[in-house]
């Protein structure tokens, strides 16, 4: 009798369990995956990405499959989100579920994916580094670095003037390669945040070596990698991307290690610290092991520094270059921006950060540039921590999530005349790029949005204002503005395929005297 009762109990329990399982399966089966192109055996939709500009290819595919699309990239299921409405639902309702990362194989070398905040797993370490960035970059140093920003931008203006004069001395028209001066400015600015000094200059061999290694790493990391979608090929590394990244990242890490050792030697010798910077904050961190480690390892400190130099330099300089390019295509917009500057700044030799909030048209220009030219067109891939019910579709756990910020900036349901550069659209609008207006998310949204957004905003605004205040920009007379090459090159960030060359002309007769006072010690 006891055996019979026991059997009945277990049979009933098993039956109930089966009912629950079948109910769960039935629930999932009623939810289909989003639409998408049919795939091939093994490789799935890898060929549908096409070429080296996947953000453009995906944008074109949405006319057939809609703004929410499914791709099977080898063994990796991928959700593609390409409209403001779809992005709003994703970030508002599923931000925690998509807070993990899918890290490309080429940037897993030397433990980069474990130390870098942009690609590390969602967990205690990410929370720790995010808090440090918020404390040091946003709260403490964003205002404290105002003089460093001013100095780096002054040096940029001076270098442009020198390059222009050198071009004319060679019999040229005074053309400058704009991206060169922009990159040096942003790189040295990040160097001041990290190390309280310029990293690129006539006396900095390490800075130039790092610059070279960084350019190579951007190339390795930016190329589509079949090993990301077919894991068995990771050990073969058929495109050589992992091997190249391993070599160049080792170079960059060695240079950063030298900067760190120099700082630690100074601390050991008890030299008076004139200024505390982000490297000091990383070296001094002590936790309680309740959330994350009690100390940050030296390897992870090197990676954090390297990541900040990569991200802060490349993204900011590319935004400024695209903005100047659009202004050269539309000279009437440049003239309106300069008229606003003349009204607000007047005869002052420098634009100050306190002037920026009085320049709404300039701010509208920058927003419009970010709408059409986000530095990271496909936001860094997310990874679902669990299955989610999204817009009537079932998205399984461990799905890669691509948010196409480039396509969202061209969403015709959100933007009027979306392919036209028209800053006026922002003048009577509250839309900004801080992650809450989902038609404009160049820095992402939610927990994993770019931690350097506030700093980038200040640098881009002051740099663009200064470039327009000091110079009027022209093209070679043989190049009609509408024919400027607007083709893109995708590495870690989206840059112009053909670097912008332009002729800066002094806007005022007192420019010589003003420029002579720029280089302060």
mmCIF file of C-alpha atoms in Angstrom, residues 17-182:
data_model
loop_
_atom_site.group_PDB
_atom_site.id
_atom_site.type_symbol
_atom_site.label_atom_id
_atom_site.label_comp_id
_atom_site.label_asym_id
_atom_site.label_seq_id
_atom_site.Cartn_x
_atom_site.Cartn_y
_atom_site.Cartn_z
ATOM 1 C CA UNK A 17 6.110 18.581 -14.450
ATOM 2 C CA UNK A 18 5.448 17.399 -18.010
ATOM 3 C CA UNK A 19 2.384 19.619 -18.214
ATOM 4 C CA UNK A 20 4.431 22.633 -17.102
ATOM 5 C CA UNK A 21 7.235 21.845 -19.563
ATOM 6 C CA UNK A 22 4.790 21.326 -22.437
ATOM 7 C CA UNK A 23 3.023 24.552 -21.521
ATOM 8 C CA UNK A 24 6.353 26.406 -21.591
ATOM 9 C CA UNK A 25 7.299 24.838 -24.919
ATOM 10 C CA UNK A 26 3.867 25.656 -26.296
ATOM 11 C CA UNK A 27 4.252 29.272 -25.168
ATOM 12 C CA UNK A 28 7.642 29.573 -26.854
ATOM 13 C CA UNK A 29 6.466 27.840 -30.017
ATOM 14 C CA UNK A 30 3.645 30.364 -30.446
ATOM 15 C CA UNK A 31 6.280 33.109 -30.628
ATOM 16 C CA UNK A 32 8.297 33.098 -33.831
ATOM 17 C CA UNK A 33 11.672 34.629 -34.586
ATOM 18 C CA UNK A 34 11.680 37.956 -36.456
ATOM 19 C CA UNK A 35 11.676 37.811 -40.266
ATOM 20 C CA UNK A 36 14.948 37.637 -42.148
ATOM 21 C CA UNK A 37 16.573 36.398 -45.333
ATOM 22 C CA UNK A 38 16.846 32.627 -45.838
ATOM 23 C CA UNK A 39 20.271 31.273 -44.978
ATOM 24 C CA UNK A 40 22.689 28.735 -46.417
ATOM 25 C CA UNK A 41 23.754 25.541 -44.661
ATOM 26 C CA UNK A 42 26.527 26.090 -42.079
ATOM 27 C CA UNK A 43 27.205 29.757 -42.913
ATOM 28 C CA UNK A 44 23.598 30.916 -42.585
ATOM 29 C CA UNK A 45 23.283 34.602 -43.545
ATOM 30 C CA UNK A 46 26.963 35.499 -43.475
ATOM 31 C CA UNK A 47 26.908 36.345 -47.188
ATOM 32 C CA UNK A 48 23.943 38.674 -46.649
ATOM 33 C CA UNK A 49 26.148 41.071 -44.669
ATOM 34 C CA UNK A 50 27.944 41.932 -47.886
ATOM 35 C CA UNK A 51 31.292 43.718 -48.165
ATOM 36 C CA UNK A 52 32.826 45.747 -45.364
ATOM 37 C CA UNK A 53 29.911 48.096 -44.571
ATOM 38 C CA UNK A 54 27.391 45.850 -42.786
ATOM 39 C CA UNK A 55 25.431 48.823 -41.397
ATOM 40 C CA UNK A 56 24.635 49.934 -44.953
ATOM 41 C CA UNK A 57 23.722 46.424 -46.103
ATOM 42 C CA UNK A 58 21.390 45.897 -43.145
ATOM 43 C CA UNK A 59 19.786 49.296 -43.773
ATOM 44 C CA UNK A 60 18.915 48.197 -47.315
ATOM 45 C CA UNK A 61 17.560 44.823 -46.149
ATOM 46 C CA UNK A 62 14.975 46.456 -43.905
ATOM 47 C CA UNK A 63 12.935 47.535 -46.948
ATOM 48 C CA UNK A 64 12.144 43.826 -47.424
ATOM 49 C CA UNK A 65 12.217 42.425 -43.884
ATOM 50 C CA UNK A 66 11.282 45.406 -41.733
ATOM 51 C CA UNK A 67 13.057 47.255 -38.888
ATOM 52 C CA UNK A 68 13.368 44.134 -36.691
ATOM 53 C CA UNK A 69 15.237 41.352 -38.439
ATOM 54 C CA UNK A 70 16.782 37.957 -37.663
ATOM 55 C CA UNK A 71 20.071 36.737 -39.090
ATOM 56 C CA UNK A 72 21.686 33.371 -38.523
ATOM 57 C CA UNK A 73 25.383 34.187 -38.823
ATOM 58 C CA UNK A 74 27.024 30.786 -38.796
ATOM 59 C CA UNK A 75 26.250 29.474 -35.320
ATOM 60 C CA UNK A 76 25.359 32.915 -33.934
ATOM 61 C CA UNK A 77 21.698 33.947 -33.879
ATOM 62 C CA UNK A 78 21.487 37.721 -34.316
ATOM 63 C CA UNK A 79 18.690 40.221 -33.699
ATOM 64 C CA UNK A 80 18.976 43.413 -35.775
ATOM 65 C CA UNK A 81 17.132 46.562 -34.609
ATOM 66 C CA UNK A 82 16.876 49.439 -37.111
ATOM 67 C CA UNK A 83 14.101 51.875 -36.153
ATOM 68 C CA UNK A 84 13.558 54.391 -33.364
ATOM 69 C CA UNK A 85 10.334 52.675 -32.263
ATOM 70 C CA UNK A 86 11.970 49.244 -32.079
ATOM 71 C CA UNK A 87 14.993 50.669 -30.228
ATOM 72 C CA UNK A 88 12.714 52.377 -27.699
ATOM 73 C CA UNK A 89 10.966 49.090 -26.873
ATOM 74 C CA UNK A 90 14.287 47.250 -26.624
ATOM 75 C CA UNK A 91 15.999 49.681 -24.249
ATOM 76 C CA UNK A 92 12.950 50.609 -22.168
ATOM 77 C CA UNK A 93 11.679 47.083 -21.575
ATOM 78 C CA UNK A 94 14.697 44.778 -21.941
ATOM 79 C CA UNK A 95 17.798 46.755 -20.979
ATOM 80 C CA UNK A 96 18.869 44.404 -18.171
ATOM 81 C CA UNK A 97 18.258 41.329 -20.320
ATOM 82 C CA UNK A 98 20.562 42.688 -23.062
ATOM 83 C CA UNK A 99 23.251 44.157 -20.792
ATOM 84 C CA UNK A 100 25.804 41.465 -21.597
ATOM 85 C CA UNK A 101 28.271 41.743 -24.487
ATOM 86 C CA UNK A 102 29.159 39.644 -27.512
ATOM 87 C CA UNK A 103 32.879 40.254 -27.918
ATOM 88 C CA UNK A 104 34.659 39.912 -31.306
ATOM 89 C CA UNK A 105 37.421 37.310 -31.323
ATOM 90 C CA UNK A 106 40.123 39.750 -32.467
ATOM 91 C CA UNK A 107 39.808 41.821 -29.271
ATOM 92 C CA UNK A 108 39.959 38.880 -26.875
ATOM 93 C CA UNK A 109 43.747 38.815 -27.067
ATOM 94 C CA UNK A 110 45.811 39.619 -23.946
ATOM 95 C CA UNK A 111 42.614 39.478 -21.879
ATOM 96 C CA UNK A 112 41.318 42.715 -23.405
ATOM 97 C CA UNK A 113 37.714 41.485 -23.247
ATOM 98 C CA UNK A 114 38.081 40.882 -19.499
ATOM 99 C CA UNK A 115 39.445 44.329 -18.643
ATOM 100 C CA UNK A 116 37.778 46.723 -21.106
ATOM 101 C CA UNK A 117 34.498 48.231 -19.923
ATOM 102 C CA UNK A 118 33.062 48.402 -23.445
ATOM 103 C CA UNK A 119 33.254 44.650 -24.127
ATOM 104 C CA UNK A 120 33.550 42.917 -20.737
ATOM 105 C CA UNK A 121 30.770 40.720 -19.362
ATOM 106 C CA UNK A 122 27.976 42.354 -17.388
ATOM 107 C CA UNK A 123 28.756 41.803 -13.710
ATOM 108 C CA UNK A 124 30.658 43.075 -10.636
ATOM 109 C CA UNK A 125 33.816 44.092 -12.523
ATOM 110 C CA UNK A 126 31.823 46.144 -15.039
ATOM 111 C CA UNK A 127 29.959 47.882 -12.189
ATOM 112 C CA UNK A 128 33.270 48.697 -10.475
ATOM 113 C CA UNK A 129 34.935 50.278 -13.507
ATOM 114 C CA UNK A 130 31.752 52.098 -14.462
ATOM 115 C CA UNK A 131 31.630 53.675 -10.988
ATOM 116 C CA UNK A 132 35.261 54.766 -11.261
ATOM 117 C CA UNK A 133 34.625 56.375 -14.643
ATOM 118 C CA UNK A 134 31.525 58.120 -13.299
ATOM 119 C CA UNK A 135 33.445 59.415 -10.288
ATOM 120 C CA UNK A 136 36.614 60.533 -12.062
ATOM 121 C CA UNK A 137 35.607 61.381 -15.619
ATOM 122 C CA UNK A 138 32.110 62.747 -15.098
ATOM 123 C CA UNK A 139 31.989 64.146 -11.563
ATOM 124 C CA UNK A 140 35.547 65.233 -10.723
ATOM 125 C CA UNK A 141 37.499 65.865 -13.888
ATOM 126 C CA UNK A 142 35.002 67.058 -16.480
ATOM 127 C CA UNK A 143 35.189 70.595 -15.081
ATOM 128 C CA UNK A 144 38.703 70.241 -13.711
ATOM 129 C CA UNK A 145 40.011 69.431 -17.187
ATOM 130 C CA UNK A 146 38.644 72.609 -18.776
ATOM 131 C CA UNK A 147 42.118 74.170 -18.986
ATOM 132 C CA UNK A 148 43.540 70.992 -20.559
ATOM 133 C CA UNK A 149 40.772 70.976 -23.164
ATOM 134 C CA UNK A 150 41.465 74.625 -23.903
ATOM 135 C CA UNK A 151 45.221 74.001 -24.224
ATOM 136 C CA UNK A 152 44.834 70.987 -26.536
ATOM 137 C CA UNK A 153 42.418 72.860 -28.796
ATOM 138 C CA UNK A 154 44.729 75.899 -28.866
ATOM 139 C CA UNK A 155 47.583 73.612 -29.929
ATOM 140 C CA UNK A 156 45.351 72.161 -32.657
ATOM 141 C CA UNK A 157 44.570 75.638 -34.044
ATOM 142 C CA UNK A 158 48.267 76.492 -34.002
ATOM 143 C CA UNK A 159 49.248 73.252 -35.781
ATOM 144 C CA UNK A 160 46.650 73.893 -38.504
ATOM 145 C CA UNK A 161 48.087 77.375 -39.012
ATOM 146 C CA UNK A 162 51.619 75.976 -39.244
ATOM 147 C CA UNK A 163 50.567 73.262 -41.709
ATOM 148 C CA UNK A 164 48.776 75.840 -43.852
ATOM 149 C CA UNK A 165 51.846 78.071 -44.000
ATOM 150 C CA UNK A 166 54.070 75.086 -44.817
ATOM 151 C CA UNK A 167 51.766 74.119 -47.687
ATOM 152 C CA UNK A 168 51.898 77.626 -49.127
ATOM 153 C CA UNK A 169 55.689 77.703 -48.749
ATOM 154 C CA UNK A 170 55.802 74.598 -50.959
ATOM 155 C CA UNK A 171 53.712 76.361 -53.580
ATOM 156 C CA UNK A 172 50.430 74.780 -52.486
ATOM 157 C CA UNK A 173 47.071 76.348 -51.749
ATOM 158 C CA UNK A 174 47.342 75.921 -47.984
ATOM 159 C CA UNK A 175 45.410 72.654 -47.799
ATOM 160 C CA UNK A 176 45.572 70.666 -44.576
ATOM 161 C CA UNK A 177 44.641 67.072 -43.788
ATOM 162 C CA UNK A 178 42.112 67.864 -41.096
ATOM 163 C CA UNK A 179 42.028 64.428 -39.449
ATOM 164 C CA UNK A 180 45.713 64.602 -38.505
ATOM 165 C CA UNK A 181 45.341 67.681 -36.295
ATOM 166 C CA UNK A 182 42.053 66.409 -34.853
#
